[in-house]
Amino acid sequence: MGFFSFLFGRKKQTEKINPPAEDQSVKISESGAKFDLEIVEAYKRYHSDPSSDISLGIEDQNGKSVPPHVAYSQIFSEWAKIQSKWDRMSVLYEFWDNSQLEKLEDWQIIERYTKDRYATKSLNYFRKKVEGKDKLSVEELVAVSKLYRVLLDNDSALTYAEKAYEKFPGNDLAKVEYASVLHLSKDTVKREKSHQIIGDVLEKKMKQNDSQNIFDCFIFSENYLDSSVFAMAYLINGDADLEIWDYVAEEYYYCPVFRYEHAVKLSESENTGLRALAKLTSLSQEFPWFTTALQSTVKNIESMRVQLGKPEFMEKEYLEFKNNFQR
């Protein structure tokens, strides 16, 4: 099946309905319910296992069931102040570190740090605990390849992705990562090979998931494809609207190139210039080695200064990014 044959049209919502105002008790109740779901989701993501089963089963001294947001009220209070999903996840990852970190396998620890936007910490762990092993599992090879992609070292990523594909040719994890790295190549033959590999895997996944929406296949769930590269490729080539970009973006918040392209999409859309700048700013702060993002952020701040008539707008960030870029 061809690379672009999965692309589809999606009807855009034309009318927005404003919900009625809610009192504070309702908001707290809804926030608590959301926390109770996210703490379980964080556990599954922390273990890189969408199918993992967990029941918190918290009880008070009388044997009465207690919801997580009540049992862990301090964590809930911190979580409730955070808007960004992955900043909330970071709080929950730290919570799970207390009881789960020592239970993780090496590849899970690499992914835990990579997806929590601690790529340098992930790299240090890899070099200390994994790099010297005689044999690496498919999960380790794939996790290291993803890490190097986040660090924008595509040559090193290819080394590990290729090993994974050569040693485990029938493994979908290996196929997806190898295809992802090949797609980044400027070599036409390699890119065509990547499209063939991902097309075969994607067709199978869509049948397994019984889904008509290609982007559902890239969202954390059983049998999903963990590829920011192809999620981004389908978004761009399918001319997806902002609603779909936002839907997929939460999945690949750890990927600097994906976040950059999301910011580009925002900058090209109507009335989203400040939101684009906010995304570029956080991206440049979290991934200071991404020079393209640094350049764009500096230029966007300069442009916004002219528009607003404020020559010192975001002066602190402006100097920070210029210094990082000039190093």
Short mmCIF file of C-alpha atoms in Angstrom, two decimals:
data_model
loop_
_atom_site.label_atom_id
_atom_site.label_comp_id
_atom_site.label_asym_id
_atom_site.label_seq_id
_atom_site.Cartn_x
_atom_site.Cartn_y
_atom_site.Cartn_z
CA MET A 1 0.00 0.00 0.00
CA GLY A 2 1.33 3.45 -0.89
CA PHE A 3 2.68 5.83 1.73
CA PHE A 4 -0.01 8.46 1.27
CA SER A 5 -2.92 6.11 0.54
CA PHE A 6 -4.06 6.21 4.16
CA LEU A 7 -4.71 9.95 4.13
CA PHE A 8 -8.30 10.90 4.63
CA GLY A 9 -10.58 13.88 4.71
CA ARG A 10 -12.10 14.99 7.98
CA LYS A 11 -15.06 17.30 8.46
CA LYS A 12 -14.15 20.36 10.45
CA GLN A 13 -16.30 21.58 13.28
CA THR A 14 -17.99 24.77 12.13
CA GLU A 15 -19.91 25.71 15.26
CA LYS A 16 -18.56 25.90 18.79
CA ILE A 17 -20.91 25.54 21.73
CA ASN A 18 -20.01 27.30 24.96
CA PRO A 19 -20.77 25.13 28.01
CA PRO A 20 -22.73 26.66 30.90
CA ALA A 21 -20.80 28.08 33.84
CA GLU A 22 -20.06 25.55 36.57
CA ASP A 23 -19.64 26.05 40.29
CA GLN A 24 -16.34 25.37 42.04
CA SER A 25 -17.41 22.05 43.57
CA VAL A 26 -18.21 20.65 40.13
CA LYS A 27 -14.84 21.81 38.80
CA ILE A 28 -13.00 20.16 41.71
CA SER A 29 -14.96 16.96 41.20
CA GLU A 30 -14.13 16.90 37.49
CA SER A 31 -10.49 17.72 38.16
CA GLY A 32 -10.28 14.90 40.70
CA ALA A 33 -11.78 12.43 38.25
CA LYS A 34 -9.28 13.55 35.61
CA PHE A 35 -6.39 13.09 38.03
CA ASP A 36 -7.60 9.58 38.88
CA LEU A 37 -7.45 8.69 35.19
CA GLU A 38 -4.13 10.39 34.50
CA ILE A 39 -2.30 8.77 37.40
CA VAL A 40 -3.15 5.37 35.89
CA GLU A 41 -2.26 6.56 32.39
CA ALA A 42 1.06 7.85 33.76
CA TYR A 43 1.77 4.40 35.23
CA LYS A 44 1.24 2.78 31.85
CA ARG A 45 3.33 5.36 30.02
CA TYR A 46 6.01 5.17 32.71
CA HIS A 47 6.34 1.45 31.96
CA SER A 48 6.00 1.99 28.19
CA ASP A 49 3.20 -0.55 28.28
CA PRO A 50 -0.30 0.51 27.16
CA SER A 51 -1.74 -2.87 28.14
CA SER A 52 -0.37 -2.95 31.70
CA ASP A 53 -3.07 -3.47 34.31
CA ILE A 54 -3.05 -1.53 37.55
CA SER A 55 -5.58 -1.19 40.31
CA LEU A 56 -4.57 1.28 43.01
CA GLY A 57 -7.10 -0.14 45.47
CA ILE A 58 -6.56 2.55 48.11
CA GLU A 59 -8.47 2.15 51.39
CA ASP A 60 -8.69 4.21 54.56
CA GLN A 61 -8.31 2.81 58.08
CA ASN A 62 -11.93 1.69 58.02
CA GLY A 63 -11.53 -0.25 54.80
CA LYS A 64 -13.42 2.32 52.77
CA SER A 65 -12.26 2.93 49.21
CA VAL A 66 -10.45 6.24 48.71
CA PRO A 67 -9.95 7.82 45.26
CA PRO A 68 -6.35 8.66 44.28
CA HIS A 69 -6.87 12.44 44.25
CA VAL A 70 -7.90 12.25 47.91
CA ALA A 71 -5.25 9.72 48.96
CA TYR A 72 -2.49 11.69 47.24
CA SER A 73 -3.88 15.15 47.91
CA GLN A 74 -0.49 16.88 47.89
CA ILE A 75 0.37 15.47 44.45
CA PHE A 76 -3.13 16.29 43.25
CA SER A 77 -2.78 19.89 44.45
CA GLU A 78 0.47 20.32 42.51
CA TRP A 79 -0.95 18.55 39.44
CA ALA A 80 -4.10 20.70 39.41
CA LYS A 81 -2.09 23.90 38.92
CA ILE A 82 -0.50 22.68 35.68
CA GLN A 83 -2.04 23.23 32.26
CA SER A 84 0.32 21.25 30.01
CA LYS A 85 -0.43 17.54 29.96
CA TRP A 86 3.24 16.54 29.84
CA ASP A 87 4.15 18.86 32.69
CA ARG A 88 1.41 17.10 34.66
CA MET A 89 2.78 13.74 33.52
CA SER A 90 6.21 14.79 34.74
CA VAL A 91 4.80 15.28 38.25
CA LEU A 92 3.18 11.85 38.08
CA TYR A 93 6.36 10.23 36.72
CA GLU A 94 8.22 11.54 39.76
CA PHE A 95 5.49 10.08 41.94
CA TRP A 96 5.90 6.66 40.31
CA ASP A 97 9.69 6.88 40.63
CA ASN A 98 9.28 6.34 44.36
CA SER A 99 7.88 2.84 43.98
CA GLN A 100 8.60 1.76 40.40
CA LEU A 101 11.97 3.07 39.16
CA GLU A 102 13.98 0.15 40.54
CA LYS A 103 11.54 -2.29 38.91
CA LEU A 104 12.04 -0.94 35.39
CA GLU A 105 14.24 -2.63 32.81
CA ASP A 106 17.05 -0.60 31.26
CA TRP A 107 15.13 0.19 28.08
CA GLN A 108 12.14 1.39 30.11
CA ILE A 109 14.36 3.75 32.10
CA ILE A 110 15.79 5.17 28.87
CA GLU A 111 12.27 5.77 27.58
CA ARG A 112 11.09 7.12 30.93
CA TYR A 113 13.72 9.90 30.79
CA THR A 114 13.49 10.49 27.04
CA LYS A 115 9.73 10.95 27.04
CA ASP A 116 9.88 13.11 30.14
CA ARG A 117 12.19 15.45 28.17
CA TYR A 118 15.37 14.53 30.01
CA ALA A 119 17.30 13.38 26.95
CA THR A 120 20.75 14.12 28.39
CA LYS A 121 19.89 12.17 31.54
CA SER A 122 18.68 9.32 29.33
CA LEU A 123 21.92 9.44 27.34
CA ASN A 124 24.03 9.32 30.51
CA TYR A 125 22.07 6.29 31.73
CA PHE A 126 22.53 4.55 28.39
CA ARG A 127 26.27 5.13 28.39
CA LYS A 128 26.65 3.97 31.97
CA LYS A 129 24.31 0.96 32.04
CA VAL A 130 23.55 -0.22 28.51
CA GLU A 131 26.18 0.73 25.94
CA GLY A 132 28.72 -1.84 27.15
CA LYS A 133 26.39 -4.84 26.99
CA ASP A 134 27.38 -7.69 24.67
CA LYS A 135 23.86 -7.98 23.29
CA LEU A 136 21.03 -5.47 23.27
CA SER A 137 17.37 -6.43 23.15
CA VAL A 138 15.09 -5.07 20.45
CA GLU A 139 13.50 -2.79 23.04
CA GLU A 140 16.90 -1.40 24.03
CA LEU A 141 17.98 -0.83 20.43
CA VAL A 142 14.74 0.96 19.59
CA ALA A 143 14.79 3.06 22.77
CA VAL A 144 18.35 4.21 22.05
CA SER A 145 17.46 5.06 18.45
CA LYS A 146 14.55 7.22 19.65
CA LEU A 147 16.86 8.90 22.14
CA TYR A 148 19.36 9.82 19.44
CA ARG A 149 16.56 11.16 17.24
CA VAL A 150 15.54 13.47 20.08
CA LEU A 151 19.17 14.58 20.31
CA LEU A 152 19.05 15.19 16.52
CA ASP A 153 21.87 12.69 15.98
CA ASN A 154 20.25 10.78 13.12
CA ASP A 155 23.44 8.92 12.17
CA SER A 156 23.65 7.31 15.61
CA ALA A 157 19.91 6.66 15.54
CA LEU A 158 20.31 4.82 12.24
CA THR A 159 23.10 2.65 13.69
CA TYR A 160 20.81 1.31 16.41
CA ALA A 161 17.62 1.19 14.34
CA GLU A 162 19.43 -0.77 11.63
CA LYS A 163 20.76 -3.25 14.18
CA ALA A 164 17.26 -3.73 15.54
CA TYR A 165 15.85 -4.38 12.06
CA GLU A 166 18.67 -6.74 11.08
CA LYS A 167 18.49 -8.79 14.29
CA PHE A 168 14.70 -8.72 14.68
CA PRO A 169 13.30 -8.32 11.13
CA GLY A 170 9.83 -9.55 12.07
CA ASN A 171 9.40 -7.26 15.06
CA ASP A 172 7.05 -4.31 14.54
CA LEU A 173 8.95 -2.11 17.02
CA ALA A 174 12.10 -2.60 14.95
CA LYS A 175 10.24 -2.05 11.67
CA VAL A 176 8.63 1.21 12.78
CA GLU A 177 11.81 2.71 14.21
CA TYR A 178 13.96 1.65 11.26
CA ALA A 179 11.41 3.08 8.82
CA SER A 180 11.25 6.29 10.86
CA VAL A 181 15.00 6.85 10.70
CA LEU A 182 15.19 5.93 7.00
CA HIS A 183 12.48 8.49 6.27
CA LEU A 184 14.78 11.20 7.63
CA SER A 185 17.37 10.39 4.96
CA LYS A 186 17.80 12.49 1.83
CA ASP A 187 18.43 9.28 -0.11
CA THR A 188 15.40 8.53 -2.31
CA VAL A 189 15.96 4.76 -2.21
CA LYS A 190 16.07 4.74 1.60
CA ARG A 191 12.94 6.85 1.83
CA GLU A 192 11.07 4.55 -0.55
CA LYS A 193 12.14 1.57 1.55
CA SER A 194 10.92 3.32 4.69
CA HIS A 195 7.51 3.97 3.10
CA GLN A 196 7.16 0.33 2.11
CA ILE A 197 8.01 -0.88 5.62
CA ILE A 198 5.71 1.55 7.42
CA GLY A 199 2.90 1.00 4.92
CA ASP A 200 2.85 -2.74 5.63
CA VAL A 201 2.88 -2.21 9.41
CA LEU A 202 0.28 0.55 9.31
CA GLU A 203 -2.13 -1.46 7.19
CA LYS A 204 -1.93 -4.31 9.69
CA LYS A 205 -2.41 -1.99 12.67
CA MET A 206 -5.46 -0.30 11.18
CA LYS A 207 -7.07 -3.69 10.63
CA GLN A 208 -6.23 -4.77 14.18
CA ASN A 209 -7.64 -1.56 15.63
CA ASP A 210 -10.59 -1.48 13.23
CA SER A 211 -9.90 2.23 12.78
CA GLN A 212 -10.67 4.60 9.93
CA ASN A 213 -8.62 7.40 11.48
CA ILE A 214 -4.95 6.97 10.69
CA PHE A 215 -3.90 9.25 13.55
CA ASP A 216 -5.45 6.94 16.15
CA CYS A 217 -2.70 4.48 15.22
CA PHE A 218 -0.06 6.91 16.54
CA ILE A 219 -1.69 7.47 19.94
CA PHE A 220 -0.56 5.53 23.03
CA SER A 221 -2.68 2.38 23.11
CA GLU A 222 -2.32 -1.31 22.38
CA ASN A 223 -0.70 -1.93 18.99
CA TYR A 224 0.08 1.74 18.41
CA LEU A 225 2.93 3.00 16.22
CA ASP A 226 5.34 5.10 18.25
CA SER A 227 6.67 7.26 15.43
CA SER A 228 6.74 11.03 15.63
CA VAL A 229 8.33 10.99 12.18
CA PHE A 230 5.40 9.40 10.37
CA ALA A 231 2.74 11.05 12.53
CA MET A 232 4.25 14.36 11.44
CA ALA A 233 4.57 13.26 7.82
CA TYR A 234 0.89 12.34 7.58
CA LEU A 235 -0.16 15.55 9.33
CA ILE A 236 1.85 17.73 6.94
CA ASN A 237 1.11 15.87 3.72
CA GLY A 238 -2.55 15.43 4.64
CA ASP A 239 -2.88 19.17 5.34
CA ALA A 240 -4.40 18.33 8.72
CA ASP A 241 -6.17 21.11 10.59
CA LEU A 242 -5.11 22.43 13.99
CA GLU A 243 -7.62 20.25 15.82
CA ILE A 244 -5.88 17.12 14.56
CA TRP A 245 -2.40 18.59 15.13
CA ASP A 246 -3.33 19.32 18.75
CA TYR A 247 -4.71 15.80 19.15
CA VAL A 248 -1.49 14.14 18.00
CA ALA A 249 0.88 16.72 19.51
CA GLU A 250 0.31 15.59 23.09
CA GLU A 251 1.69 12.18 22.12
CA TYR A 252 4.98 13.53 20.78
CA TYR A 253 5.75 16.35 23.16
CA TYR A 254 9.16 14.80 23.75
CA CYS A 255 10.11 15.15 20.07
CA PRO A 256 11.67 18.55 19.28
CA VAL A 257 11.17 18.37 15.52
CA PHE A 258 7.49 17.48 15.92
CA ARG A 259 6.98 20.35 18.34
CA TYR A 260 8.73 22.71 15.96
CA GLU A 261 6.46 21.72 13.06
CA HIS A 262 3.43 22.14 15.32
CA ALA A 263 4.61 25.68 16.10
CA VAL A 264 5.07 26.33 12.37
CA LYS A 265 1.49 25.20 11.75
CA LEU A 266 0.29 27.57 14.46
CA SER A 267 2.30 30.47 13.04
CA GLU A 268 0.66 29.93 9.65
CA SER A 269 -2.84 29.85 11.13
CA GLU A 270 -5.11 32.75 11.96
CA ASN A 271 -4.96 34.34 15.43
CA THR A 272 -2.47 31.82 16.84
CA GLY A 273 0.76 33.83 16.62
CA LEU A 274 1.22 34.19 20.38
CA ARG A 275 0.47 30.53 20.91
CA ALA A 276 3.10 29.64 18.30
CA LEU A 277 5.64 31.84 20.09
CA ALA A 278 4.79 30.24 23.43
CA LYS A 279 5.43 26.79 21.94
CA LEU A 280 8.70 27.90 20.36
CA THR A 281 9.80 29.42 23.66
CA SER A 282 9.21 26.25 25.71
CA LEU A 283 10.77 24.17 22.93
CA SER A 284 13.93 26.27 22.90
CA GLN A 285 14.18 26.12 26.69
CA GLU A 286 13.77 22.35 26.86
CA PHE A 287 15.91 21.48 23.81
CA PRO A 288 18.70 24.10 23.70
CA TRP A 289 20.69 22.02 21.16
CA PHE A 290 17.95 22.53 18.54
CA THR A 291 19.44 25.52 16.70
CA THR A 292 16.62 25.78 14.16
CA ALA A 293 14.13 26.31 16.97
CA LEU A 294 16.41 28.84 18.67
CA GLN A 295 16.72 30.85 15.44
CA SER A 296 12.98 30.81 14.84
CA THR A 297 12.22 31.82 18.41
CA VAL A 298 14.59 34.79 18.23
CA LYS A 299 13.07 35.92 14.92
CA ASN A 300 9.53 35.51 16.27
CA ILE A 301 10.33 37.58 19.34
CA GLU A 302 11.79 40.30 17.12
CA SER A 303 8.70 40.22 14.91
CA MET A 304 6.38 40.37 17.91
CA ARG A 305 8.29 43.35 19.31
CA VAL A 306 7.57 45.26 16.12
CA GLN A 307 3.89 44.26 16.11
CA LEU A 308 3.38 45.20 19.75
CA GLY A 309 5.61 48.26 19.69
CA LYS A 310 7.52 46.89 22.69
CA PRO A 311 11.28 46.79 21.98
CA GLU A 312 12.03 44.92 25.22
CA PHE A 313 9.31 42.28 24.88
CA MET A 314 10.58 38.94 26.32
CA GLU A 315 14.04 40.45 26.86
CA LYS A 316 15.21 37.74 29.29
CA GLU A 317 14.24 34.88 26.96
CA TYR A 318 15.55 36.74 23.93
CA LEU A 319 19.03 37.08 25.43
CA GLU A 320 18.97 33.47 26.65
CA PHE A 321 18.17 32.09 23.20
CA LYS A 322 20.65 34.34 21.41
CA ASN A 323 23.40 33.24 23.79
CA ASN A 324 22.53 29.56 23.32
CA PHE A 325 22.49 29.96 19.56
CA GLN A 326 25.85 31.74 19.47
CA ARG A 327 27.66 29.10 21.54
#
